[in-house]
Amino acid sequence: MSIQPIEDTRVKAFPAKPAKVIAFTAKARRIDPLAIAGRLATALVPPAVVILILLVVWQVACASPTASLPPPSQVWNEAYDLIAHPFFDNGPQDIGLAWRVLISLQRVAIGFGMAAAVGVALGALVGQSVWAMRGLDPVFQILRTVPPLAWLPLSLAAFRDSNPSALFVIFITSIWPVIINTAVGVRNIPEDYRNVARILRLNQLEFFIKIMVPAAAPYIFTGLRIGIGLSWLAIVAAEMLTGGVGIGFFIWDAWNSSRLPDIIVALVYIGVTGFCLDRLVAAAGAFVTRGTTAK
């Protein structure tokens, strides 16, 4: 019996070839002017067409000498100085509309800032505590239906000054949507988040900053967005009665002087400013919440 040699079945090693090095060059993003122009056209052309149509309809409807409202051409001719020179300053009561809007915005910033701080705190309390919700929610629902100007006589009697009275009207008008939306957001915080806070043994302040505010941020900014619009409505209405140099008093003074073109120009300023405020709060909310929306 002959012994057969055992063949080596192991895989023979081949000499390793040097790997090819592929160089990756970072390509700079090219700016496409046509794409940018297309996006701008998509965003600007539709509203521009609608505005043009409205101006034409307005011009045709008010072109008659018996019309009670001035047409756009008359507004342009009679209020040209207000349109072309919004930053003129000829004295304490003779200033451009841009300065008047800035004065009104100062009041809105103070009143709405206080409403945002107090509203978020109260909303967190109402959302966290069942007893606080049962006790305070009916009161909030009743007070939020009171019109802004209805608070003005009471605030004038309490503060005896027009400026703090206007701030109070802004505060009391804009705080309710902040409270209600914050409370809803806190109540909708997932239970897993609360369990994590218990495991980490977070105190109330840490839970509020690290868990509650980030989780309820979409709801909070929804309330802030509604509140800033109500603040702007309230200050214009309050300034009509309290006086001063704000945009609201300018409209009332123009009405007493029968300057309808000036009123129309001021209304455009008010609308554009309100639109900018809404977009500003919406942009801040999108940045903070990373685009998350309230469900």
XYZ file of C-alpha atoms in Angstrom:
295
model
C 0.000 0.000 0.000
C 1.486 3.210 -1.161
C 0.981 6.357 0.744
C -0.318 9.160 -1.421
C 0.910 12.630 -0.609
C -1.709 14.971 0.751
C -2.276 17.930 -1.506
C -2.158 21.339 0.035
C -5.665 22.730 -0.444
C -4.938 26.122 1.131
C -5.422 29.124 -1.012
C -2.167 30.319 -2.342
C -1.345 33.840 -1.440
C -0.913 36.175 -4.324
C 1.262 39.217 -4.038
C -0.858 42.230 -3.154
C -1.057 44.842 -5.819
C -0.737 48.441 -4.728
C -4.149 50.107 -4.520
C -4.811 52.920 -6.883
C -5.279 56.253 -5.191
C -8.187 58.163 -6.658
C -8.096 61.849 -5.991
C -11.451 63.465 -5.288
C -11.591 67.096 -6.063
C -14.324 69.168 -4.436
C -16.420 70.745 -7.088
C -17.516 74.256 -6.339
C -21.257 74.741 -6.551
C -21.995 76.739 -9.631
C -24.486 79.543 -9.390
C -27.219 79.165 -11.961
C -28.581 82.625 -12.778
C -31.486 81.161 -14.715
C -32.600 79.033 -11.756
C -32.369 82.004 -9.388
C -34.310 84.181 -11.813
C -36.941 81.466 -12.149
C -37.426 81.208 -8.381
C -37.656 84.979 -8.032
C -40.170 85.150 -10.857
C -42.267 82.406 -9.258
C -42.298 84.280 -5.947
C -42.765 87.841 -7.208
C -44.735 87.738 -10.451
C -48.065 86.318 -9.130
C -48.493 88.895 -6.317
C -47.331 91.680 -8.641
C -49.986 90.722 -11.187
C -52.692 90.594 -8.512
C -51.674 94.004 -7.138
C -51.689 95.484 -10.638
C -55.181 94.131 -11.292
C -56.438 95.540 -7.998
C -54.957 98.961 -8.798
C -56.632 98.976 -12.215
C -59.998 97.999 -10.722
C -59.593 100.630 -8.013
C -58.687 103.301 -10.577
C -61.695 102.482 -12.748
C -64.116 102.257 -9.807
C -63.036 105.577 -8.234
C -62.276 107.602 -11.365
C -65.670 109.329 -11.249
C -65.677 112.844 -9.700
C -68.555 111.743 -7.473
C -66.611 108.818 -6.016
C -66.193 108.938 -2.237
C -62.687 107.442 -2.290
C -59.675 108.790 -4.208
C -58.219 106.675 -7.052
C -54.573 105.535 -6.990
C -53.505 108.380 -9.272
C -54.879 110.963 -6.839
C -53.252 109.189 -3.879
C -49.910 109.321 -5.677
C -50.226 113.017 -6.511
C -51.462 114.227 -3.122
C -49.395 111.948 -0.862
C -46.205 111.882 -2.899
C -44.110 113.410 -0.111
C -45.194 110.703 2.331
C -44.343 107.995 -0.188
C -41.047 109.396 -1.461
C -39.698 110.767 1.861
C -40.650 108.388 4.700
C -37.793 109.553 6.982
C -38.209 113.325 7.013
C -38.144 115.056 10.405
C -39.430 118.624 10.663
C -40.286 118.635 14.349
C -41.878 116.589 17.127
C -45.245 116.186 15.363
C -44.098 116.514 11.743
C -42.163 113.347 10.936
C -42.247 110.749 8.171
C -44.335 107.604 8.255
C -41.278 105.402 8.695
C -40.450 107.153 11.989
C -44.061 106.785 13.119
C -43.989 103.072 12.344
C -40.741 102.678 14.298
C -42.277 104.441 17.312
C -45.261 102.091 17.190
C -42.925 99.112 16.817
C -41.085 100.147 19.981
C -44.317 99.892 21.927
C -45.147 96.580 20.274
C -41.707 95.189 21.138
C -42.126 96.039 24.842
C -45.746 94.939 25.177
C -45.385 91.794 23.116
C -42.096 90.888 24.809
C -43.799 90.941 28.201
C -46.741 88.965 26.829
C -44.417 86.327 25.365
C -42.484 85.847 28.615
C -45.541 85.740 30.873
C -47.587 83.751 28.367
C -45.019 80.972 27.993
C -44.634 80.687 31.781
C -48.388 80.589 32.429
C -48.939 78.230 29.513
C -46.338 75.844 30.921
C -48.061 75.970 34.302
C -51.486 75.311 32.812
C -50.156 72.506 30.634
C -48.325 70.819 33.509
C -50.989 71.031 36.206
C -54.463 69.592 35.769
C -55.815 71.752 38.598
C -54.321 74.907 37.095
C -55.863 74.031 33.739
C -59.305 73.491 35.279
C -59.105 76.726 37.254
C -57.486 79.089 34.756
C -58.574 77.842 31.340
C -62.196 79.101 31.646
C -60.898 82.513 32.759
C -58.505 82.679 29.820
C -61.212 81.678 27.357
C -63.481 84.474 28.616
C -60.851 87.222 28.729
C -59.412 86.470 25.298
C -62.714 87.372 23.641
C -62.633 90.946 24.974
C -61.793 93.387 22.129
C -58.553 95.376 22.509
C -60.211 98.790 22.703
C -62.486 97.595 25.498
C -59.416 97.410 27.740
C -58.330 100.970 26.967
C -60.626 102.915 29.352
C -59.699 100.597 32.206
C -55.986 100.935 31.487
C -56.227 104.740 31.257
C -57.993 104.814 34.619
C -55.340 102.568 36.172
C -52.145 104.090 34.712
C -53.325 107.673 34.018
C -50.901 107.911 31.103
C -51.258 107.042 27.441
C -47.961 105.192 26.925
C -48.304 102.546 29.686
C -51.977 102.235 28.792
C -51.078 101.374 25.202
C -48.487 98.865 26.429
C -51.087 97.225 28.655
C -53.530 96.947 25.750
C -50.836 95.232 23.662
C -49.968 92.911 26.524
C -53.519 91.893 27.387
C -54.465 91.390 23.744
C -51.536 89.246 22.646
C -50.976 87.074 25.712
C -53.925 84.697 25.258
C -52.831 82.805 22.121
C -49.366 82.410 23.649
C -50.809 80.900 26.844
C -53.253 78.591 25.084
C -50.831 77.285 22.455
C -48.054 76.768 24.998
C -50.424 74.821 27.261
C -51.480 72.592 24.359
C -47.852 71.996 23.425
C -46.889 71.059 26.985
C -49.817 68.652 27.296
C -48.707 66.960 24.054
C -45.154 66.279 25.233
C -44.537 62.518 24.802
C -44.465 60.528 28.025
C -41.061 59.116 27.036
C -39.572 62.596 27.390
C -40.935 62.855 30.911
C -39.552 59.411 31.783
C -36.115 60.477 30.547
C -36.320 63.554 32.755
C -37.149 61.343 35.765
C -34.238 59.017 35.006
C -31.847 61.950 34.702
C -33.386 63.479 37.852
C -33.861 66.872 36.267
C -35.285 69.573 38.499
C -38.201 71.730 37.386
C -36.010 74.448 35.880
C -33.873 71.941 33.963
C -36.984 70.109 32.768
C -38.480 73.403 31.583
C -35.348 74.467 29.661
C -34.114 71.129 28.298
C -37.337 69.166 27.745
C -40.461 71.285 27.862
C -39.495 74.301 25.756
C -37.827 72.337 22.896
C -40.683 69.807 22.738
C -43.423 72.456 22.795
C -41.555 74.960 20.599
C -43.738 74.442 17.478
C -46.860 75.231 19.503
C -45.200 78.135 21.289
C -44.163 79.809 18.045
C -47.629 79.288 16.598
C -48.990 81.258 19.548
C -46.275 83.898 19.180
C -47.094 84.292 15.513
C -50.753 84.907 16.294
C -49.854 87.171 19.181
C -47.572 89.463 17.167
C -50.374 90.078 14.686
C -52.789 90.922 17.495
C -50.168 93.229 19.032
C -49.866 95.229 15.836
C -53.651 95.475 15.533
C -53.947 96.598 19.147
C -51.309 99.339 19.010
C -52.787 100.945 15.905
C -56.246 100.990 17.472
C -54.952 102.228 20.830
C -52.903 105.055 19.303
C -55.974 106.407 17.544
C -57.423 107.246 20.948
C -54.375 107.862 23.119
C -52.573 110.238 20.741
C -48.828 110.592 20.367
C -46.766 110.290 17.215
C -47.433 106.672 16.277
C -48.949 105.460 13.032
C -52.367 104.995 14.625
C -52.644 108.602 15.739
C -51.480 109.734 12.293
C -54.479 107.979 10.724
C -56.879 109.567 13.193
C -55.347 113.004 12.657
C -55.515 112.571 8.873
C -59.188 111.641 9.162
C -59.927 114.774 11.181
C -58.158 116.778 8.469
C -59.975 114.944 5.620
C -56.701 113.675 4.124
C -57.887 110.390 2.687
C -54.793 109.820 0.486
C -52.603 110.056 3.586
C -54.772 107.460 5.319
C -54.456 105.062 2.380
C -50.665 105.392 2.340
C -50.559 104.791 6.116
C -52.683 101.667 5.688
C -50.163 100.329 3.183
C -47.377 100.957 5.719
C -49.374 99.141 8.402
C -50.069 96.153 6.178
C -46.468 95.774 5.013
C -45.169 96.111 8.573
C -47.616 93.501 9.868
C -46.592 91.154 7.069
C -42.902 91.607 7.931
C -43.549 90.966 11.636
C -45.411 87.761 10.844
C -42.635 86.522 8.557
C -39.987 87.429 11.125
C -41.604 85.362 13.884
C -42.277 82.524 11.431
C -38.615 82.506 10.362
C -37.462 82.466 13.998
C -39.818 79.587 14.710
C -38.599 77.621 11.686
C -34.986 78.148 12.787
C -35.582 77.113 16.391
C -37.811 74.132 15.626
C -35.819 73.020 12.538
C -38.972 73.289 10.439
C -41.120 71.114 12.731
C -44.790 72.125 12.762
C -47.397 71.751 15.441
C -49.670 68.748 14.893
